[in-house]
PDB file of C-alpha atoms in Angstrom:
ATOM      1  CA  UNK A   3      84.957 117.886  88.531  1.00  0.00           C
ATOM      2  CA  UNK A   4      88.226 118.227  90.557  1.00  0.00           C
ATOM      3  CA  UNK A   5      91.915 117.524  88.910  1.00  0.00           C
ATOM      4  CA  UNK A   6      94.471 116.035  90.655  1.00  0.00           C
ATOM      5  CA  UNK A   7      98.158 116.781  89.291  1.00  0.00           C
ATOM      6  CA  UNK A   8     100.925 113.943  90.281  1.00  0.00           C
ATOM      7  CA  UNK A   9     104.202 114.689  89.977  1.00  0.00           C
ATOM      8  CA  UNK A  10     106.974 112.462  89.755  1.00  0.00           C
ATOM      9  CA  UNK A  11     110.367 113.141  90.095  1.00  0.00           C
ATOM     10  CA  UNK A  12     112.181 109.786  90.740  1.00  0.00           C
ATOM     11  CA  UNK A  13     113.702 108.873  87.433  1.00  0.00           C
ATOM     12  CA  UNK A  14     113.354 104.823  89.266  1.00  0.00           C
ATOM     13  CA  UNK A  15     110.211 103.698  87.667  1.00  0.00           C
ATOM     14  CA  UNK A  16     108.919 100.509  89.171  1.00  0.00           C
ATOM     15  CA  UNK A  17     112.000 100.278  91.391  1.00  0.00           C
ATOM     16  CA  UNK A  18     110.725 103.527  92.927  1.00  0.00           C
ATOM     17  CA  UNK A  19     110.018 103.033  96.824  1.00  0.00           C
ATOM     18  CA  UNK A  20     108.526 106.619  96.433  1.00  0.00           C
ATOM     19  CA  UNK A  21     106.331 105.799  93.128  1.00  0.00           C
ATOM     20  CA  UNK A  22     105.118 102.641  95.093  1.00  0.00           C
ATOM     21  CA  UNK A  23     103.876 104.194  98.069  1.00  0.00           C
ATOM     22  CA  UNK A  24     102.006 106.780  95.610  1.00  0.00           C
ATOM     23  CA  UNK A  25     100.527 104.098  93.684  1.00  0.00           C
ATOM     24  CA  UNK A  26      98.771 103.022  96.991  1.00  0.00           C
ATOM     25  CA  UNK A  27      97.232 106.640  97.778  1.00  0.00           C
ATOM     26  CA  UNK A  28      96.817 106.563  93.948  1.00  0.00           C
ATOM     27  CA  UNK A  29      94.796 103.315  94.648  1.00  0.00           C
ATOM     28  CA  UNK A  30      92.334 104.569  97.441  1.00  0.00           C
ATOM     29  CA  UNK A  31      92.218 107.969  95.720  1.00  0.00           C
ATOM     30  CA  UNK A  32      90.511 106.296  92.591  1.00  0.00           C
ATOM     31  CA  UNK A  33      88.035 104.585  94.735  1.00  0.00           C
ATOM     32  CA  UNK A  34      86.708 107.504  96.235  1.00  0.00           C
ATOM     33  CA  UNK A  35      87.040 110.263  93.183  1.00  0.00           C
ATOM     34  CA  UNK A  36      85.569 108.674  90.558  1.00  0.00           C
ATOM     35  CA  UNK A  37      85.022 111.404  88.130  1.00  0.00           C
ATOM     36  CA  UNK A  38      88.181 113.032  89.293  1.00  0.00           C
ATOM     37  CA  UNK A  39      90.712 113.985  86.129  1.00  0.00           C
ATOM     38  CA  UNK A  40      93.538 112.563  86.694  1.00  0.00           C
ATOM     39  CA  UNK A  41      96.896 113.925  85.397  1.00  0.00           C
ATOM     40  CA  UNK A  42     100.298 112.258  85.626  1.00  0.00           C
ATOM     41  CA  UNK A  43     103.382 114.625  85.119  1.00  0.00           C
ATOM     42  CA  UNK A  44     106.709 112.758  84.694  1.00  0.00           C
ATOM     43  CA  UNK A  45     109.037 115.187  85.231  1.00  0.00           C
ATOM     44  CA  UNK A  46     111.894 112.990  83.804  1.00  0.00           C
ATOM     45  CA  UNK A  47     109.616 113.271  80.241  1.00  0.00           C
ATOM     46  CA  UNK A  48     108.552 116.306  80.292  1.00  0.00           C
ATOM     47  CA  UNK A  49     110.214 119.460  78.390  1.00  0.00           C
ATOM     48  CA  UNK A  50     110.389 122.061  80.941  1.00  0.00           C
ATOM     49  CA  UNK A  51     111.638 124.926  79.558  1.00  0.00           C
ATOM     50  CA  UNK A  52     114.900 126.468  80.392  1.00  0.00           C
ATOM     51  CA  UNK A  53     115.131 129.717  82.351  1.00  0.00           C
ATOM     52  CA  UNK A  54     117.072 131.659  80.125  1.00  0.00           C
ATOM     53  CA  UNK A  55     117.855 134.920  79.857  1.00  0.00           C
ATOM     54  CA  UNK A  56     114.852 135.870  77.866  1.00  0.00           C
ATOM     55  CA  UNK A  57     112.982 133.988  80.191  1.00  0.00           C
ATOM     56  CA  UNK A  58     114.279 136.132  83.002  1.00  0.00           C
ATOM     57  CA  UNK A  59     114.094 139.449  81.265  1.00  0.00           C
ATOM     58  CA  UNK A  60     110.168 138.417  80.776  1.00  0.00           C
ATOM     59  CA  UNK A  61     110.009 137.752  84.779  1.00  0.00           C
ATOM     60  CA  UNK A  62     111.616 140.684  85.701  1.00  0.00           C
ATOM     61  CA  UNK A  63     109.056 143.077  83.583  1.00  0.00           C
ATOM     62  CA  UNK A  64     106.105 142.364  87.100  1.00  0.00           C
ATOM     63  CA  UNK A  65     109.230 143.643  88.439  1.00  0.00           C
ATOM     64  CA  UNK A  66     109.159 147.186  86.156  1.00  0.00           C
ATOM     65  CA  UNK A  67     112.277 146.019  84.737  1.00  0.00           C
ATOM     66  CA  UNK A  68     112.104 146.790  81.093  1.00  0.00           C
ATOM     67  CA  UNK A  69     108.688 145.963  78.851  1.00  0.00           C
ATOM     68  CA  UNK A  70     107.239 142.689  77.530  1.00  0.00           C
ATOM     69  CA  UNK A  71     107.717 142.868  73.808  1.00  0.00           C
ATOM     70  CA  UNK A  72     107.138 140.311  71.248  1.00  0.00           C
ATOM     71  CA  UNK A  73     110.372 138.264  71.623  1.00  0.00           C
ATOM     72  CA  UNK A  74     110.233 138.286  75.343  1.00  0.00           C
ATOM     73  CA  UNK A  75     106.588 136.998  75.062  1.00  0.00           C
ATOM     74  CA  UNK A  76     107.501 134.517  73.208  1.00  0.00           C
ATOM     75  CA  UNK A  77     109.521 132.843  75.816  1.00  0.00           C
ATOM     76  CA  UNK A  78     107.197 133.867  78.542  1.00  0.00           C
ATOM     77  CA  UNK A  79     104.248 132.158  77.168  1.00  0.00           C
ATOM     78  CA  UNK A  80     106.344 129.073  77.241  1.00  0.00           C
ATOM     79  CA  UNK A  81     107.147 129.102  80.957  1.00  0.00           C
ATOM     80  CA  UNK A  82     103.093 130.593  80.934  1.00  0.00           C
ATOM     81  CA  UNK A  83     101.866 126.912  79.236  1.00  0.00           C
ATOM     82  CA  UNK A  84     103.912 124.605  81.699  1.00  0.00           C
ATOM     83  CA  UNK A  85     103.184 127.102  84.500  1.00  0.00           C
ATOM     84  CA  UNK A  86      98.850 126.696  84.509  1.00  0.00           C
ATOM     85  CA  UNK A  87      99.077 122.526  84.075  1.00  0.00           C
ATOM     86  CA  UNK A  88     100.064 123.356  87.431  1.00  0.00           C
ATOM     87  CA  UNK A  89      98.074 126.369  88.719  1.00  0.00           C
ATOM     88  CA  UNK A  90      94.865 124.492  87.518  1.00  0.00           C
ATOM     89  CA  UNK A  91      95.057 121.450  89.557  1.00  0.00           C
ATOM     90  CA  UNK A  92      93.290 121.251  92.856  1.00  0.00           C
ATOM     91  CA  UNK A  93      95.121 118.638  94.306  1.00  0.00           C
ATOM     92  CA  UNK A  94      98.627 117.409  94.194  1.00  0.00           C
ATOM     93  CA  UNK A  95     100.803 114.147  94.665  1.00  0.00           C
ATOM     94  CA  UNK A  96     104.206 114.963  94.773  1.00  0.00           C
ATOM     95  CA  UNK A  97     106.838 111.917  95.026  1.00  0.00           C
ATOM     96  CA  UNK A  98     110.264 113.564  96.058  1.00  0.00           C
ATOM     97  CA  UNK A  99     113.351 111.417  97.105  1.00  0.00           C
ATOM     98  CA  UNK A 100     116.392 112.719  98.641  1.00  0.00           C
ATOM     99  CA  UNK A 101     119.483 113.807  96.280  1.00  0.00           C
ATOM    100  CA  UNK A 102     122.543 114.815  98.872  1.00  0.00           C
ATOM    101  CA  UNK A 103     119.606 115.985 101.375  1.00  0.00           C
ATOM    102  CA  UNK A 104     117.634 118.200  98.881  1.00  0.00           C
ATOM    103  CA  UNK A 105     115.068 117.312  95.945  1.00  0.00           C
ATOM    104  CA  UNK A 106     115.874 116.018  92.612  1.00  0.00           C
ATOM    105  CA  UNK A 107     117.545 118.775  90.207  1.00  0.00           C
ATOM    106  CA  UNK A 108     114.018 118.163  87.725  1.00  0.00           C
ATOM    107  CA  UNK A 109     111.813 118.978  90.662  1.00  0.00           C
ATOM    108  CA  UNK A 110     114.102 122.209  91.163  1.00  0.00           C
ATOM    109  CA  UNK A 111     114.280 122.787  87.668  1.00  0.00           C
ATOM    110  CA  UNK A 112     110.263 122.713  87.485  1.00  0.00           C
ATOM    111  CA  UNK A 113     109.296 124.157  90.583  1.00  0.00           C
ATOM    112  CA  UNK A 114     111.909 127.444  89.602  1.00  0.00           C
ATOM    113  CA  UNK A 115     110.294 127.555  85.751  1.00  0.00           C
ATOM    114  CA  UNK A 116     106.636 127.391  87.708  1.00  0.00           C
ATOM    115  CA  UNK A 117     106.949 130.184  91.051  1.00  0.00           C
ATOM    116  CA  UNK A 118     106.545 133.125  88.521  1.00  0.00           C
ATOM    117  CA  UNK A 119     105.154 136.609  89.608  1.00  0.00           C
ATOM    118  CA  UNK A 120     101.536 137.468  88.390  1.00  0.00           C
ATOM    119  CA  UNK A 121     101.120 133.466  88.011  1.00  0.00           C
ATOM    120  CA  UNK A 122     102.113 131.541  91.166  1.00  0.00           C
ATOM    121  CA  UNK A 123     102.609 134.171  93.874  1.00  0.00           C
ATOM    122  CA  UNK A 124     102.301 138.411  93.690  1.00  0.00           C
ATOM    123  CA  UNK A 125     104.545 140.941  94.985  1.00  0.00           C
ATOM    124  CA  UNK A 126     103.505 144.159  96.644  1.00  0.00           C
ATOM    125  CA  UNK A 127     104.951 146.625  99.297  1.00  0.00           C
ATOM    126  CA  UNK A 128     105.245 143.741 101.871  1.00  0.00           C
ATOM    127  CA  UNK A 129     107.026 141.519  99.800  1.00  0.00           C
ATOM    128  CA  UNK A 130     105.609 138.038  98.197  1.00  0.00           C
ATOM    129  CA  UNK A 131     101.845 136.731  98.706  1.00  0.00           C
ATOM    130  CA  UNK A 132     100.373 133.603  96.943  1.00  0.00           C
ATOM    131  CA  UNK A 133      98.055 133.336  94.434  1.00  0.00           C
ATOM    132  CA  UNK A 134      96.879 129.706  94.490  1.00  0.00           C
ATOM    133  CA  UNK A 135      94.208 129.280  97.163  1.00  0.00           C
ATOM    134  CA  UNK A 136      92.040 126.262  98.111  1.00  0.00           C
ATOM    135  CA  UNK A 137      94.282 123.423  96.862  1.00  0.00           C
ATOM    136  CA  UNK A 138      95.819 120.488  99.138  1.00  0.00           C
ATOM    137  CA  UNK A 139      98.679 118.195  98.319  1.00  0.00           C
ATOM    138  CA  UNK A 140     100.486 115.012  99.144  1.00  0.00           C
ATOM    139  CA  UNK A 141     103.822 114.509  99.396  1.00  0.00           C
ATOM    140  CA  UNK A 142     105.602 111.478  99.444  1.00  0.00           C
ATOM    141  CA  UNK A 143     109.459 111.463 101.216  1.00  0.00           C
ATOM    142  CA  UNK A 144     112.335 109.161 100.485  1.00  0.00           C
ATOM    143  CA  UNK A 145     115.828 108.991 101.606  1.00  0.00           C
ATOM    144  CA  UNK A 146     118.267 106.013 101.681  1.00  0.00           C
ATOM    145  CA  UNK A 147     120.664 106.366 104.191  1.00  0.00           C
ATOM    146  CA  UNK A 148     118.954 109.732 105.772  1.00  0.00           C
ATOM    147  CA  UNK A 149     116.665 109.976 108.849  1.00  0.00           C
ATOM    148  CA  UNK A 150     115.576 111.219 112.133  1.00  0.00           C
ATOM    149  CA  UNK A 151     118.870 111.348 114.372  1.00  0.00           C
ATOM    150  CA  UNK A 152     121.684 110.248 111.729  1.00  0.00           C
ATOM    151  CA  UNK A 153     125.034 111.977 112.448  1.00  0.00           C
ATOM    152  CA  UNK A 154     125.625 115.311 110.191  1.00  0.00           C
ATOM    153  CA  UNK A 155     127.661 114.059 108.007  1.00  0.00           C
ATOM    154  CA  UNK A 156     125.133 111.337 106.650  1.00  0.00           C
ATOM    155  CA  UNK A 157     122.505 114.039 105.621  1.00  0.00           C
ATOM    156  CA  UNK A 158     120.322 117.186 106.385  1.00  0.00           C
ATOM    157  CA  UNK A 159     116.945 117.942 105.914  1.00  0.00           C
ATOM    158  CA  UNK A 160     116.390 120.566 102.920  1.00  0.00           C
ATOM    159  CA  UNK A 161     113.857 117.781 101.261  1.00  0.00           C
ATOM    160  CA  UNK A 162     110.424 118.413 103.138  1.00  0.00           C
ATOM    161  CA  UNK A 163     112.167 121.810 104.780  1.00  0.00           C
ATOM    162  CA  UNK A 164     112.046 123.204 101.150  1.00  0.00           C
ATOM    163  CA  UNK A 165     109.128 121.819  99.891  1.00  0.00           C
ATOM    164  CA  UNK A 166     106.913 122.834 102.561  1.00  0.00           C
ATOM    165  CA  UNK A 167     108.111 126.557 102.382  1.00  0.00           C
ATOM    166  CA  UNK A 168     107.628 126.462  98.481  1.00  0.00           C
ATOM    167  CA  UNK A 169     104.083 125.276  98.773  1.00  0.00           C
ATOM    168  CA  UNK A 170     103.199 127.952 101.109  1.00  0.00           C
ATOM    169  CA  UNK A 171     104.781 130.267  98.933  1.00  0.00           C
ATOM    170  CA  UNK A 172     102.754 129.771  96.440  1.00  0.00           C
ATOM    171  CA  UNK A 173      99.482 128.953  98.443  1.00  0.00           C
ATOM    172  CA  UNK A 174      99.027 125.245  98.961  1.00  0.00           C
ATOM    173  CA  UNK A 175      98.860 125.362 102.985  1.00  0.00           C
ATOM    174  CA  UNK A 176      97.494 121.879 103.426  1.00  0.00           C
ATOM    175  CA  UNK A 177     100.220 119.309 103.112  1.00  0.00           C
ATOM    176  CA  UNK A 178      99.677 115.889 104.510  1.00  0.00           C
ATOM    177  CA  UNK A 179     103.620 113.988 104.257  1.00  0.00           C
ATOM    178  CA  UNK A 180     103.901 110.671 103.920  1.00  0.00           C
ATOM    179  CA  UNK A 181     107.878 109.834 104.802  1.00  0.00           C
ATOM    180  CA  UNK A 182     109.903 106.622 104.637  1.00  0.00           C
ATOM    181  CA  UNK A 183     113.205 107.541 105.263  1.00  0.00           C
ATOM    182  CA  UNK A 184     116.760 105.258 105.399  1.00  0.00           C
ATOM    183  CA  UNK A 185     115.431 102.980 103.380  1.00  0.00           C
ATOM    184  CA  UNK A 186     118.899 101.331 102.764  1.00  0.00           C
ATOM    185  CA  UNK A 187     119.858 101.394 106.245  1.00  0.00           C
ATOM    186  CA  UNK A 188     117.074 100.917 108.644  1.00  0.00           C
ATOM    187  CA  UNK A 189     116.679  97.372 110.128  1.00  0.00           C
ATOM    188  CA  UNK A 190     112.952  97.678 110.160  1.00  0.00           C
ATOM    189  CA  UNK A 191     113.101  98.833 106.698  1.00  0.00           C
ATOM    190  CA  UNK A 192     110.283  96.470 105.653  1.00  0.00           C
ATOM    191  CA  UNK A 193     108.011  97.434 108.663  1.00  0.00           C
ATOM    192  CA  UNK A 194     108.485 101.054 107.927  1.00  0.00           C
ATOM    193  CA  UNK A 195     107.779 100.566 103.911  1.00  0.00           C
ATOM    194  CA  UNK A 196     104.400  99.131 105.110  1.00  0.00           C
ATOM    195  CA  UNK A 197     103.605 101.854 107.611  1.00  0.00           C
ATOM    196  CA  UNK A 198     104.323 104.324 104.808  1.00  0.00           C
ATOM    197  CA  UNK A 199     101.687 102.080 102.598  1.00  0.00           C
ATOM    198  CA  UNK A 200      99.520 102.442 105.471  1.00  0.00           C
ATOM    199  CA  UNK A 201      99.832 106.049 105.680  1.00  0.00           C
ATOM    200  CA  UNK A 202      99.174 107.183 102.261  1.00  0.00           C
ATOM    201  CA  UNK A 203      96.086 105.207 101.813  1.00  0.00           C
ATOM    202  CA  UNK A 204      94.768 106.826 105.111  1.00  0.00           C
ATOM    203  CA  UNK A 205      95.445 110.475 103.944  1.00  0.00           C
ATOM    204  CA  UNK A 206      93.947 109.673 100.582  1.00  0.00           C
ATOM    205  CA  UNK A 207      90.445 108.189 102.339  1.00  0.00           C
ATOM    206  CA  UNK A 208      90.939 110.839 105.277  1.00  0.00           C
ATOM    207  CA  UNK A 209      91.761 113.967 103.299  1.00  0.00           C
ATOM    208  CA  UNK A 210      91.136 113.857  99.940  1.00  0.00           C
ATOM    209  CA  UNK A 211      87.948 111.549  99.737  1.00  0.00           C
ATOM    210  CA  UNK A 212      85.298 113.363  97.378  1.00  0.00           C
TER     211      UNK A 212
END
């Protein structure tokens, strides 16, 4: 029985043009995973654990820094708890709209408690390697006023940039992006919101049918 993990991280509820278009992969996804588990992580309700010094003391010890002892285990095994909801999915849905051309500070904040030595991704002689292995995602881009060919000044790209390096980092090498970008400024706004429907409920029957 397979476990898909969604992630939210627009605080918009229903007004969310990113939480819409993941409700219609979420849709065709049900149809063809029945017996999937199913297991929806609001990032704006969840308590993800600050990474405090304790916490990095604990992180550093894969490193050889110092030793694990009972008060830095303590804090470890709460990054350790929030850490394997992830690691123990096999599939993601990710909803990430643009803040000033990155991700929303709770996706940052989750995805920094989460990449963890000896959990997410190892480190050896070459540097880092992942640990996760045969797991697939979706990820579903918004922007409002950025998109392909906008001046500079109106936005870069460190949204899908960043998340596609982080999921390799950690081992998730298929990625199928769903993006509906300018959403505020695009004349054919509405055409492109129903090309982005279109699109997730293709990669859902394409991709991730059981």
């Amino acid at each position: 029985m397979k476990r898909l993990l969604h992630i939210i991280s627009s605080p918009r509820k229903e007004k969310s043009k990113s939480g819409a278009i993941a409700q219609e992969f979420m849709e065709q996804y049900k149809l063809l995973n029945s017996d999937a588990v199913i297991d929806e992580l609001n990032l704006w309700d969840l308590s993800i654990p600050t990474f405090d010094g304790d916490k990095a003391a604990a992180k550093m010890t894969f490193f050889g820094e110092g030793t694990l002892n009972e008060e830095l285990k303590s804090s470890w095994d709460k990054v350790v708890e929030v850490t394997e909801r992830f690691s123990s999915a096999d599939e993601y849905l990710i909803t990430v709209p643009m803040w000033n051309g990155g991700i929303p500070w709770v996706l940052k904040h989750y995805i920094d408690t989460i990449s963890q030595p000896g959990l997410t991704f190892g480190f050896g002689a070459e540097g880092y390697f992942p640990l996760l292995k045969d797991k697939k995602a979706c990820v579903i881009y918004t922007s409002g006023v950025y998109g392909a060919g906008v001046p500079i000044e109106l936005g870069l790209d460190f949204q899908s940039t960043y998340l596609n390096w982080w999921l390799g980092l950690v081992g998730i090498t298929e990625i199928h992006s769903v993006k509906f970008l300018g959403n505020l400024v695009n004349p054919d706004a509405d055409k492109e919101f129903s090309n982005a429907l279109k699109s997730a409920h293709g990669i859902a029957k394409e991709f991730f049918a059981e």
